[in-house]
mmCIF file of C-alpha atoms in Angstrom:
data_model
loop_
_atom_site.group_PDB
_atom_site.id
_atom_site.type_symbol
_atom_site.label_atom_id
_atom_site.label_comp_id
_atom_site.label_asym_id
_atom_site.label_seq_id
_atom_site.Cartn_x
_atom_site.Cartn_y
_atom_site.Cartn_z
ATOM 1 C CA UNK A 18 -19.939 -28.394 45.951
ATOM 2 C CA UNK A 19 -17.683 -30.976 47.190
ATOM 3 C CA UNK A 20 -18.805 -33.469 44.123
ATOM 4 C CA UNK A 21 -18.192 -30.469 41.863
ATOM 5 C CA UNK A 22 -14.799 -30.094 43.503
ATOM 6 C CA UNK A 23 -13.919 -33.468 42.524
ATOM 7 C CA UNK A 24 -14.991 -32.965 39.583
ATOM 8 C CA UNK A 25 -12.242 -30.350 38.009
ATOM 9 C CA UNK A 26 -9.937 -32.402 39.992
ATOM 10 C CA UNK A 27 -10.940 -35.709 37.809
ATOM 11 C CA UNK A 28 -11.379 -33.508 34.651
ATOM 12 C CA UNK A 29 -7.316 -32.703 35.464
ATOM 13 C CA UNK A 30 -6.543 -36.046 35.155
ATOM 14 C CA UNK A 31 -8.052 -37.859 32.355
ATOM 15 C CA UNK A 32 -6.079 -38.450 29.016
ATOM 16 C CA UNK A 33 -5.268 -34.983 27.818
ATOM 17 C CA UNK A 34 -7.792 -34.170 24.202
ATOM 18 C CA UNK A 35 -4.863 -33.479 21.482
ATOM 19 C CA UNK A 36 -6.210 -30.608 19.526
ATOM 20 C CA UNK A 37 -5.739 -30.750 15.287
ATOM 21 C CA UNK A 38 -2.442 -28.492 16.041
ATOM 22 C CA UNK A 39 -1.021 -31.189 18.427
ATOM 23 C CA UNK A 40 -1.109 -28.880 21.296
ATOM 24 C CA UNK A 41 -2.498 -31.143 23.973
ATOM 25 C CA UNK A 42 -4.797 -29.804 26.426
ATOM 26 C CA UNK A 43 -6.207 -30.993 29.681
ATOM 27 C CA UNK A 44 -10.237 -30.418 30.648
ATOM 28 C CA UNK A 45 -9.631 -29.223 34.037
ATOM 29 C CA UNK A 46 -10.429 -25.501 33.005
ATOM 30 C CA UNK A 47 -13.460 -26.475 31.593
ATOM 31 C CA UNK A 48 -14.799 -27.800 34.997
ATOM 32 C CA UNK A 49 -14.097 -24.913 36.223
ATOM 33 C CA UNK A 50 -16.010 -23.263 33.695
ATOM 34 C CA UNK A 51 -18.638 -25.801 34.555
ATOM 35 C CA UNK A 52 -18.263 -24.933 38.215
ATOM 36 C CA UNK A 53 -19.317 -21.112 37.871
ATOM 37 C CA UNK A 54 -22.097 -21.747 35.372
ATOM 38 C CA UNK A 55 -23.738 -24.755 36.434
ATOM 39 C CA UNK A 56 -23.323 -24.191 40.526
ATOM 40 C CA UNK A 57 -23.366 -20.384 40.069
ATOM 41 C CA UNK A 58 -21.185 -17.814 41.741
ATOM 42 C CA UNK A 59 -21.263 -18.502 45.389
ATOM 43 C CA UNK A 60 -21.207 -22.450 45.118
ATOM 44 C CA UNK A 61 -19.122 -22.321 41.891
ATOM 45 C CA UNK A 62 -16.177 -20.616 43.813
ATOM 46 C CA UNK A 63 -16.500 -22.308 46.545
ATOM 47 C CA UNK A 64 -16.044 -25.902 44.743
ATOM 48 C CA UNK A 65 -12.843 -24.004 43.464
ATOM 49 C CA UNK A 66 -11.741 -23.081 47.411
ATOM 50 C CA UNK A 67 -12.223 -26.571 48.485
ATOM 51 C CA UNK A 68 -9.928 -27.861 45.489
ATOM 52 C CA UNK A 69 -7.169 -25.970 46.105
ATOM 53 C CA UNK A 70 -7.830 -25.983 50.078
ATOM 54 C CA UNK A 71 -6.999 -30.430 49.178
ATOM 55 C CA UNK A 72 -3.925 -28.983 46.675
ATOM 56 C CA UNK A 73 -2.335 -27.171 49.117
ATOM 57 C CA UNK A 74 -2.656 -29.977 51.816
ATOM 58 C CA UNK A 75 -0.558 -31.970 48.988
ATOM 59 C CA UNK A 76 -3.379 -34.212 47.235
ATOM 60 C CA UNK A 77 -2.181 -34.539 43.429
ATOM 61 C CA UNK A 78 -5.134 -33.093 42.107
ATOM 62 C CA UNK A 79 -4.275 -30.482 39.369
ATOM 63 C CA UNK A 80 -3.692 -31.418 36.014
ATOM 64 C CA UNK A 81 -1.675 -34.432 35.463
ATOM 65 C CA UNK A 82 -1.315 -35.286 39.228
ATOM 66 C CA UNK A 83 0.593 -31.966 39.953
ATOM 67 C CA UNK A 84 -0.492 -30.933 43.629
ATOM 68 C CA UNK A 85 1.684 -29.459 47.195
ATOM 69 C CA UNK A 86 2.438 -26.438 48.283
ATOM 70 C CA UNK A 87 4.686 -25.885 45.688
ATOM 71 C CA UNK A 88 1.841 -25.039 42.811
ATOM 72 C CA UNK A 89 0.882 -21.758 45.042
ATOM 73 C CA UNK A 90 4.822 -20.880 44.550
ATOM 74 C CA UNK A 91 4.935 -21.980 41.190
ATOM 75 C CA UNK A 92 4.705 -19.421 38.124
ATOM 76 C CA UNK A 93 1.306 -20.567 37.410
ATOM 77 C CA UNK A 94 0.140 -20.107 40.834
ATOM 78 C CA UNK A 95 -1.914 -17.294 39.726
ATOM 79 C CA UNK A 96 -3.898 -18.780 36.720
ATOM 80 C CA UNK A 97 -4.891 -21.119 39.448
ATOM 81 C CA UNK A 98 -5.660 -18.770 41.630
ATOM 82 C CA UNK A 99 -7.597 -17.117 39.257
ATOM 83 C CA UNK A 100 -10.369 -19.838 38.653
ATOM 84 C CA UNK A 101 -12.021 -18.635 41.913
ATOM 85 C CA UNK A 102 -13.022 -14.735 41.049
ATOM 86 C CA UNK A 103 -13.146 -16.747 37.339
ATOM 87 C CA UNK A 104 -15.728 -19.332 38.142
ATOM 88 C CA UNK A 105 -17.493 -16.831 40.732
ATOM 89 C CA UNK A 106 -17.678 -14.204 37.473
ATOM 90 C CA UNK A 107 -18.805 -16.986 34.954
ATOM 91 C CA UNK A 108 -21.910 -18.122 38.037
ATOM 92 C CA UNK A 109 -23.277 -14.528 38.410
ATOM 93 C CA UNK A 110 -23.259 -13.361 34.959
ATOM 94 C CA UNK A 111 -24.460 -16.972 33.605
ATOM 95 C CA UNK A 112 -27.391 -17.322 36.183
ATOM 96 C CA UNK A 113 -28.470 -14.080 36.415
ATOM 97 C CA UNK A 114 -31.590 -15.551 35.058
ATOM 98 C CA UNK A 115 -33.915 -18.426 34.641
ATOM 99 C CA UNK A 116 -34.556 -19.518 32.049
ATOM 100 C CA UNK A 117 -30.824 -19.204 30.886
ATOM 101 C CA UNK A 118 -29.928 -16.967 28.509
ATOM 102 C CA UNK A 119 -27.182 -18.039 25.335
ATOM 103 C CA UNK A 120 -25.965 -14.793 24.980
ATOM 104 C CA UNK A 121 -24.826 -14.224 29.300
ATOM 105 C CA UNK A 122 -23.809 -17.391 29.474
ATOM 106 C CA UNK A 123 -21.050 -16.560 26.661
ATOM 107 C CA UNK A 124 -20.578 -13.486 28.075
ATOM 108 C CA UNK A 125 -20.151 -15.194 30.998
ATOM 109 C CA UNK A 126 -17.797 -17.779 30.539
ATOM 110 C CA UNK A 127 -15.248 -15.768 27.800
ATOM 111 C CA UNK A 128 -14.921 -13.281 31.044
ATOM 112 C CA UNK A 129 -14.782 -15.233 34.128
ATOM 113 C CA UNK A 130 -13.345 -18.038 32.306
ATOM 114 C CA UNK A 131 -10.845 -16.744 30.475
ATOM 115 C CA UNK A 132 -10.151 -13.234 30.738
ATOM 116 C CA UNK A 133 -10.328 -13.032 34.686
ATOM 117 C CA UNK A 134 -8.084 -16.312 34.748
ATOM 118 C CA UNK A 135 -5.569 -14.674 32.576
ATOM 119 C CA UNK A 136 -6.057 -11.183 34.270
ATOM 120 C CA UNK A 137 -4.637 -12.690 37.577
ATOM 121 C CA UNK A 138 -2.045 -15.217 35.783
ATOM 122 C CA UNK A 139 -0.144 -13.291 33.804
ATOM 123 C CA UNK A 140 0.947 -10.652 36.516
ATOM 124 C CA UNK A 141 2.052 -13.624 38.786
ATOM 125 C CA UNK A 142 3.563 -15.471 36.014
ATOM 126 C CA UNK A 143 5.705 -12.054 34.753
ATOM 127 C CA UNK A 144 6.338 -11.269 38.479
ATOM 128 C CA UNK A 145 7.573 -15.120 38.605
ATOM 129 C CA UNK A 146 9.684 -14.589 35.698
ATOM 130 C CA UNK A 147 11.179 -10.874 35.405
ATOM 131 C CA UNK A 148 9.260 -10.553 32.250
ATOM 132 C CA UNK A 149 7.175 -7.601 31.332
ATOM 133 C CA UNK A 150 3.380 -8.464 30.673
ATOM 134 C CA UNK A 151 3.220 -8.189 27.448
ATOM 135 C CA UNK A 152 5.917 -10.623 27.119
ATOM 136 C CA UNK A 153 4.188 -12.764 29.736
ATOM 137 C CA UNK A 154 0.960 -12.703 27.615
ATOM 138 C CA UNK A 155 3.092 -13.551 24.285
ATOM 139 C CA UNK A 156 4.009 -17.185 25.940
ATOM 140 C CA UNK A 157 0.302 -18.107 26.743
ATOM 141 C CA UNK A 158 -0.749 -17.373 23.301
ATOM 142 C CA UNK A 159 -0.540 -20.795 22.848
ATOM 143 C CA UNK A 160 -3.152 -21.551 25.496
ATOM 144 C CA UNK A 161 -5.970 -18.991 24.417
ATOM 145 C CA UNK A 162 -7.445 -21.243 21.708
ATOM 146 C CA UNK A 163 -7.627 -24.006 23.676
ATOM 147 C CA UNK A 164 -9.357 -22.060 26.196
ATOM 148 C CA UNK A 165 -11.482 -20.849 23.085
ATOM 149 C CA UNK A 166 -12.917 -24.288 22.410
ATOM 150 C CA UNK A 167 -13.214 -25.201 26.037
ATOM 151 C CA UNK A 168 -15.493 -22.233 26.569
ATOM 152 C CA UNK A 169 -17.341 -23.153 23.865
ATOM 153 C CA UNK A 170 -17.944 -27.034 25.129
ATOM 154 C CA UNK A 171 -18.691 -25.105 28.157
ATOM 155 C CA UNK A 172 -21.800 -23.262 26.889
ATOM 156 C CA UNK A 173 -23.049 -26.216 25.056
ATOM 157 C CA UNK A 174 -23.002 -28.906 27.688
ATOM 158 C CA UNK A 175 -24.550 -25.774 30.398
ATOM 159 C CA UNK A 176 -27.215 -25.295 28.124
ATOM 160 C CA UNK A 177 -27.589 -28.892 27.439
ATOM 161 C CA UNK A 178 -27.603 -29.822 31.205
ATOM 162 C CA UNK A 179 -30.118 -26.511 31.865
ATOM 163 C CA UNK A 180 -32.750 -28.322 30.000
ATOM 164 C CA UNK A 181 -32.206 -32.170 30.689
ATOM 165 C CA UNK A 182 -31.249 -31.351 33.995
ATOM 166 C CA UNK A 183 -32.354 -28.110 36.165
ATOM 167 C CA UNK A 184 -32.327 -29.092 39.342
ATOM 168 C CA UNK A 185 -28.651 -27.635 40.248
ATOM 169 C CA UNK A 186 -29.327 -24.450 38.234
ATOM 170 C CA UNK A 187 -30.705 -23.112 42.250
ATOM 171 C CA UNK A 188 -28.737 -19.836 41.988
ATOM 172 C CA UNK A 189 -30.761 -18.657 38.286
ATOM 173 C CA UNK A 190 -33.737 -20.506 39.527
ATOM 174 C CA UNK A 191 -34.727 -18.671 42.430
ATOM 175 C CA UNK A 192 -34.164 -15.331 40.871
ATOM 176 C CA UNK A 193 -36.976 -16.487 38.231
ATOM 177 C CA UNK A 194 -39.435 -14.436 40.409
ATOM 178 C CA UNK A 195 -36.924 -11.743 40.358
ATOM 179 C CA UNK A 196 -37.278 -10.786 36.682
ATOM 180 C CA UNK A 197 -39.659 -8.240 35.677
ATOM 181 C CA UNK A 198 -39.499 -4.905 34.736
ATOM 182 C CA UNK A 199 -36.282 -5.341 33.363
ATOM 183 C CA UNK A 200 -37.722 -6.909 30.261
ATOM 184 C CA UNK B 25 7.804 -29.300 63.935
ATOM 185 C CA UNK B 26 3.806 -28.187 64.064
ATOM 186 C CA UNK B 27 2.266 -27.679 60.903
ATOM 187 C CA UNK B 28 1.629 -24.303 61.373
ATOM 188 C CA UNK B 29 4.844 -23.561 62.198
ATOM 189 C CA UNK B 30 6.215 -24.815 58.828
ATOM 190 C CA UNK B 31 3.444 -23.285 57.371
ATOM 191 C CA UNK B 32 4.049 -19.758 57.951
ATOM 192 C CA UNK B 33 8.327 -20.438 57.721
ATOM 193 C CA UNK B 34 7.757 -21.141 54.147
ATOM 194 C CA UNK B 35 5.034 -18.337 53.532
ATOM 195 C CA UNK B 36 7.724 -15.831 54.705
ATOM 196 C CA UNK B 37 10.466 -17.536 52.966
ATOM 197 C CA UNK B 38 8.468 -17.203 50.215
ATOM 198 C CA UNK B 39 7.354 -13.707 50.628
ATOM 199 C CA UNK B 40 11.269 -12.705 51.061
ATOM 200 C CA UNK B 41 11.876 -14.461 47.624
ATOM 201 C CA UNK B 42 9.488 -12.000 45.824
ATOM 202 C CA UNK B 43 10.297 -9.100 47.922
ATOM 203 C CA UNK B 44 13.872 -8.743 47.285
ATOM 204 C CA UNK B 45 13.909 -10.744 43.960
ATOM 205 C CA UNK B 46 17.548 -9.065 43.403
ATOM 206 C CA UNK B 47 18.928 -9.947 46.936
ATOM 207 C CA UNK B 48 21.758 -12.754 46.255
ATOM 208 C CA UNK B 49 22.136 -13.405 49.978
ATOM 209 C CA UNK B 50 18.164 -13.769 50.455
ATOM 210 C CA UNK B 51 18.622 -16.099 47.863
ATOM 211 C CA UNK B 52 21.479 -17.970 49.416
ATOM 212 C CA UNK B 53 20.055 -18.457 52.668
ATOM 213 C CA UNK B 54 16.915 -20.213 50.962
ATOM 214 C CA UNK B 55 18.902 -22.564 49.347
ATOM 215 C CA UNK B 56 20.809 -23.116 52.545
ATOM 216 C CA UNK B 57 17.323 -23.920 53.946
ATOM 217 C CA UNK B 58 16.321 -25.298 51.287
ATOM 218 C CA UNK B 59 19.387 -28.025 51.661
ATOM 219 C CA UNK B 60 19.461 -28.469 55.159
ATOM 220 C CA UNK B 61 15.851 -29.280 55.158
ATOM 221 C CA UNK B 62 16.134 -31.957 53.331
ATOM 222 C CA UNK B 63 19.098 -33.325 54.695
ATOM 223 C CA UNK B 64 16.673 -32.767 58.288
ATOM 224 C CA UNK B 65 14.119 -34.579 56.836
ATOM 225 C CA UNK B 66 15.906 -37.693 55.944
ATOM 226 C CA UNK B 67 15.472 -37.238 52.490
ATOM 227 C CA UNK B 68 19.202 -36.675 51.271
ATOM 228 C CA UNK B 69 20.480 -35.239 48.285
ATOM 229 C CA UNK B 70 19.037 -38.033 46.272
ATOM 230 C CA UNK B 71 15.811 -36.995 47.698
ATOM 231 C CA UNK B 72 16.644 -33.734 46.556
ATOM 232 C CA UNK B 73 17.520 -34.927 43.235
ATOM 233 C CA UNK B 74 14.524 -36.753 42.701
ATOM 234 C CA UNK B 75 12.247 -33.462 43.239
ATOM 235 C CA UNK B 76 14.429 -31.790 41.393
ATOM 236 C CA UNK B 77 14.042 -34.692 38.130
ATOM 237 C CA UNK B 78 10.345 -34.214 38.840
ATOM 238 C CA UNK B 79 10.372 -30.439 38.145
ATOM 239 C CA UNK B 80 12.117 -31.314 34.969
ATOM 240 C CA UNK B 81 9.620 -29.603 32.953
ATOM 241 C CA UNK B 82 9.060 -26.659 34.762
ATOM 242 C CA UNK B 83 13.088 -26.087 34.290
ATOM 243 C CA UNK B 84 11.983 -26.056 30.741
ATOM 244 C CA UNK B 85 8.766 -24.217 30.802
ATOM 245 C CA UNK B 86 10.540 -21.386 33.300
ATOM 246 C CA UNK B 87 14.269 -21.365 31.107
ATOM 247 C CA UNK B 88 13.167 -21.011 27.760
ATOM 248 C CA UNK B 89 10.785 -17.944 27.668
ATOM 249 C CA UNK B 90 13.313 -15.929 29.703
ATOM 250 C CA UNK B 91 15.847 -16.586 27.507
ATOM 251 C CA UNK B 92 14.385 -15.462 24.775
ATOM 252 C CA UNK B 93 13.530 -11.730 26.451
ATOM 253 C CA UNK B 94 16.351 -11.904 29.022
ATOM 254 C CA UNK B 95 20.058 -12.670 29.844
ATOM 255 C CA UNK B 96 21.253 -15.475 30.525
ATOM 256 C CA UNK B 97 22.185 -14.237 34.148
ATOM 257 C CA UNK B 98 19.072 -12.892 35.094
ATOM 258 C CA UNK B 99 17.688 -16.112 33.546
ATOM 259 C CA UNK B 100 20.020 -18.301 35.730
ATOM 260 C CA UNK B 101 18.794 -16.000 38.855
ATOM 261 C CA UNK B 102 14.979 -16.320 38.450
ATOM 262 C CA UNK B 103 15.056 -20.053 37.643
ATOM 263 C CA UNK B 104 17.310 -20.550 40.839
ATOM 264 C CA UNK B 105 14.959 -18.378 42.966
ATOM 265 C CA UNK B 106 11.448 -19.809 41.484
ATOM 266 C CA UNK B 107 12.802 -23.680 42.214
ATOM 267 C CA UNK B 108 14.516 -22.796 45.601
ATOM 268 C CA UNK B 109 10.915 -21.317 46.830
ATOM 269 C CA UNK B 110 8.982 -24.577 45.184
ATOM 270 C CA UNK B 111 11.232 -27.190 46.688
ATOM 271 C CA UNK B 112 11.208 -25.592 50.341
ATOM 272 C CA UNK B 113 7.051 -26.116 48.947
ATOM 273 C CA UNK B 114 7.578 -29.757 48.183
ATOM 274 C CA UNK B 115 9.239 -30.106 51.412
ATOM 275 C CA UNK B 116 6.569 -29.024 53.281
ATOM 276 C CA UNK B 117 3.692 -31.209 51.557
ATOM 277 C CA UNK B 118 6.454 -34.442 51.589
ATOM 278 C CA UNK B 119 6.910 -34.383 55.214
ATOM 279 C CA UNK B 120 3.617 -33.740 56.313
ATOM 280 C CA UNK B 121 0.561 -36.240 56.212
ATOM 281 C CA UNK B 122 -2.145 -34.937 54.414
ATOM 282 C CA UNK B 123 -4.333 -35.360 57.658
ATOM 283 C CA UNK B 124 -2.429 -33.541 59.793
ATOM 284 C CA UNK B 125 -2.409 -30.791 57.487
ATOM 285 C CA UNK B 126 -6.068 -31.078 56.881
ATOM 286 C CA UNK B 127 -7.115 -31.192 60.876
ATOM 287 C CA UNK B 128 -4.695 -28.499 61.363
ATOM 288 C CA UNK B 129 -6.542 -26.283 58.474
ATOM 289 C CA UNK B 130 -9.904 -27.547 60.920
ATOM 290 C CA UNK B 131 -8.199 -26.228 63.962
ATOM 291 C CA UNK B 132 -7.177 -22.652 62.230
ATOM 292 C CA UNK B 133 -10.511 -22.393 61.182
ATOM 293 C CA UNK B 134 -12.014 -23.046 64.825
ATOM 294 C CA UNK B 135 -11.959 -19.055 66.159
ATOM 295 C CA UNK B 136 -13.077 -18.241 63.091
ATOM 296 C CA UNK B 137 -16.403 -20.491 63.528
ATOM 297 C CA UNK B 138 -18.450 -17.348 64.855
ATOM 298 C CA UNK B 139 -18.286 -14.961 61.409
ATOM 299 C CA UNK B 140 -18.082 -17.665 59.302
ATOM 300 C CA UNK B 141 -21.771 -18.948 60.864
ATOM 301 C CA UNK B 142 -23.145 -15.234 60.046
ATOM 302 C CA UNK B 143 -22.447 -16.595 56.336
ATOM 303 C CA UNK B 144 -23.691 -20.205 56.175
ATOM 304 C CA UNK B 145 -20.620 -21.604 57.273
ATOM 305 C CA UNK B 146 -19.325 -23.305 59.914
ATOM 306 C CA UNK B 147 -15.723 -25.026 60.265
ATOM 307 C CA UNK B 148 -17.628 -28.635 60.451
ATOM 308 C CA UNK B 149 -19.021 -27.946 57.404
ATOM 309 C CA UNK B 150 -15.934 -27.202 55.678
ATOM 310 C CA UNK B 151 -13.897 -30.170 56.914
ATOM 311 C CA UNK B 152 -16.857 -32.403 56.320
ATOM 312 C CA UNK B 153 -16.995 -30.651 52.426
ATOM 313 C CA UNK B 154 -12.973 -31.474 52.354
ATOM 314 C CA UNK B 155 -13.379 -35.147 53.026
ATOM 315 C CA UNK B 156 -16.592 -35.475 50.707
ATOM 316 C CA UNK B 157 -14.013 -33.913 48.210
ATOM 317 C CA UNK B 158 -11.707 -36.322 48.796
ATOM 318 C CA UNK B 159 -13.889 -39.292 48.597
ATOM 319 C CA UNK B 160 -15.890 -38.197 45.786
ATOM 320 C CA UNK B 161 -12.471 -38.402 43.386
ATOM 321 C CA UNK B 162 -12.572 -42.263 43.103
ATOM 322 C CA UNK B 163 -16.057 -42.328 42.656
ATOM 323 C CA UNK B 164 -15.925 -39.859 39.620
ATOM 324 C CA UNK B 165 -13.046 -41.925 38.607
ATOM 325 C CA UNK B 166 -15.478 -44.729 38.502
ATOM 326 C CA UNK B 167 -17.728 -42.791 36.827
ATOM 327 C CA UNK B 168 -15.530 -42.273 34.144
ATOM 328 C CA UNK B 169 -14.398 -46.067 33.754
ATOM 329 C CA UNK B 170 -18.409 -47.054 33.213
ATOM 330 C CA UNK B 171 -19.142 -44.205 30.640
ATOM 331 C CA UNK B 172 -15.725 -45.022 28.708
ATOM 332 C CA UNK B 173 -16.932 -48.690 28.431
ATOM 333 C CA UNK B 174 -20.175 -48.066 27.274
ATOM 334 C CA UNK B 175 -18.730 -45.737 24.505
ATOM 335 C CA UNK B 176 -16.618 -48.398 23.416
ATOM 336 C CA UNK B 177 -19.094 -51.279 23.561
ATOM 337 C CA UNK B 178 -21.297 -48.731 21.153
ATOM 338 C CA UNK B 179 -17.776 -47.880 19.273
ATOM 339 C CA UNK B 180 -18.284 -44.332 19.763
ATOM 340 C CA UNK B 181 -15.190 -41.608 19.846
ATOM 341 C CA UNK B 182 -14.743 -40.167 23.000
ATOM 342 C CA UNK B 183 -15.356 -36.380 22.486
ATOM 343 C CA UNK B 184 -14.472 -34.317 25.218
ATOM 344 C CA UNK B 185 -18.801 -33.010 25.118
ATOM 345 C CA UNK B 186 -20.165 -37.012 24.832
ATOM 346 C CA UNK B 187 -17.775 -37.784 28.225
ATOM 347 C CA UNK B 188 -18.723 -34.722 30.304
ATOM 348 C CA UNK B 189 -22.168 -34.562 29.895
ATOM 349 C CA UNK B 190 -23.044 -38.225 31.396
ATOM 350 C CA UNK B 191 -20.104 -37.196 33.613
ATOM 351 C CA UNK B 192 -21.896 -34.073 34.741
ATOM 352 C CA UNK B 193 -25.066 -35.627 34.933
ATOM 353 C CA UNK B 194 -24.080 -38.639 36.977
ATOM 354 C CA UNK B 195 -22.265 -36.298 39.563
ATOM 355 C CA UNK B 196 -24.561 -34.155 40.189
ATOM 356 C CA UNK B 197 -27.125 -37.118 40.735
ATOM 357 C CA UNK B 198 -24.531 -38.351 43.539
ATOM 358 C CA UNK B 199 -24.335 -35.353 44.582
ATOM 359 C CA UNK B 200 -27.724 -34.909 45.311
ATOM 360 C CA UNK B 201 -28.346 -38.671 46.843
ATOM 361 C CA UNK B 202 -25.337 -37.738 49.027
ATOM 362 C CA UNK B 203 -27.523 -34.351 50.424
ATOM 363 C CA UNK B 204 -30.074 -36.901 51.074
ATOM 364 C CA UNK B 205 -28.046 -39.479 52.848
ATOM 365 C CA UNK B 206 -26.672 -36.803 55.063
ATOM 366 C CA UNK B 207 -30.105 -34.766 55.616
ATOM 367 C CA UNK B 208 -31.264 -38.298 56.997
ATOM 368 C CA UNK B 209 -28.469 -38.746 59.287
ATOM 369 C CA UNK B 210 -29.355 -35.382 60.451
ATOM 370 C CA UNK B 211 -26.364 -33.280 59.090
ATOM 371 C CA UNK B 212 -27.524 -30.140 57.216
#
């Protein structure tokens, strides 16, 4: 958990990938993508509690070294608040089984990762701002394909890592037994 | 000043921010704070300044949507009342140590140490999960600078999905030799 923590936070930092449009984007969504589906939803979260538990004791580790108090009373407070139900959604719908499945863990990730992230964003961000929602939601337009291709990176390296790699897969693993007479 | 104290004067100063958004005196009287505390804390106005240069962007990021769907006044009042709220923030993470802040989060958590037991918790467990956090970044880092220079010395392109798998992959491995070091020493 704590690695995984330390993880998003490094993802955050490194040299932001400049999509083909020039919009530059930072990876520190997709770890928390990568939190949820790879740790599942308990451990997932919790990675994402611990982060911002460090953030809010002032340790520069959201994207590009932002970090304090001040991000919680920022206008983006809530997309970062968001990544915990987010990463807890993407972890129970993603490792609801073992072995994985392609089709939950895109279900799972397009949800948690971005639609519950947005889903407690925008509110705080139009709250922030006096705007109405919809106008909130026109600004972040810009973000959504980004988010697009991260989710998709997402799925591949989960499924990727759920073969070469299993062992921290515990959450889907130990419901293997569980599956039965649903299929 | 305790770090709780601060804590929760900033929580409510924040909370009266978004409570009465329209309020000019509310607003006021956090800037007055706002000021004072960083004349207080020895920072100055060029201290001031300085956070203020570093929020640059968000100035830009908050001003330009709203003037697009709002006036300029309302515009002027939200901005004001957004960076007012985030400096008295920045105040309270510059003139506090991370470590005080961190053992005082331990501390809160201590009464709570009975119901969060009933879920697999306890408030050793989170502080010890806090500084494994903390020392994990570097290592990560370091993670990072070996899979870089192994790209280059093959001349690959670093795509974000041929940097995060080996970074994934070599976390989680420290991750799991550092459940072993600590199951050793006895720590669960």
């Amino acid at each position: 958990m704590a690695m995984f923590a330390a993880l998003v936070a490094v993802l955050g930092q490194l040299p932001a990938i400049p999509l083909a449009g020039g919009v530059p984007i930072t990876l520190q969504t997709l770890g928390v993508m990568l939190a949820g589906a790879v740790l599942g939803p308990w451990r997932g979260a919790g990675a994402i509690v611990l982060l911002h538990l460090l953030v809010a004791a002032g340790l520069p580790l959201l994207a590009h070294g932002s970090g304090g108090l001040g991000v919680f009373a920022g206008p983006t407070a809530g997309f970062a608040l968001g990544w915990i139900p987010g990463a807890f959604l993407v972890g129970l719908i993603t490792q609801a089984s073992w072995p994985l499945r392609l089709w939950r863990t895109i279900t799972g990730t397009v949800l948690g990762g971005i639609l519950v992230v947005y889903a407690c964003g925008l509110p705080v961000m139009a709250f922030q701002l006096g705007l109405s929602l919809q106008q909130a939601l026109l600004l972040n337009l810009a973000f959504v394909p980004g988010d697009v291709v991260k989710a998709v990176i997402a799925i591949m390296l989960t499924h990727s890592l759920a073969r070469a790699y299993p062992a921290p897969f515990t959450h889907a693993r130990r419901r293997r037994t569980s599956r039965g007479p649903a299929r | 000043m305790p770090v709780g104290a601060k804590f929760l004067f900033i929580f409510l100063a924040a909370l009266a921010a978004s409570l009465f958004r329209e309020n000019l005196w509310v607003l006021l009287s956090i800037w007055t704070a706002v000021l004072s505390g960083y004349l207080l804390a020895g920072m100055g106005l060029r201290g001031l300044f300085a956070q203020l240069w570093r929020m640059k962007w968000l100035v830009v990021v908050l001003t330009i949507p709203q003037l697009i769907f709002l006036t300029p006044e309302e515009t002027s009042f939200n901005v004001s009342r957004v960076l007012a709220v985030v400096l008295l923030a920045a105040l309270f993470t510059l003139t506090t140590a991370t470590s005080d802040i961190l053992a005082a989060c331990e501390r809160a958590l201590r009464p709570l140490d009975r119901p969060l037991r009933r879920v697999g918790l306890s408030a050793e467990r989170i502080s010890l999960a806090l500084s494994l956090t903390i020392r994990s970044v570097p290592v990560i880092l370091s993670f990072y600078a070996e899979i870089r220079e192994a790209q280059r010395a093959r001349g690959m392109r670093p795509t974000p999905r041929a940097t995060v798998m080996p970074l994934l992959v070599m976390s989680l491995r420290h991750a799991e030799e550092t459940a072993e070091a600590l199951a050793a020493r006895g720590v669960h």
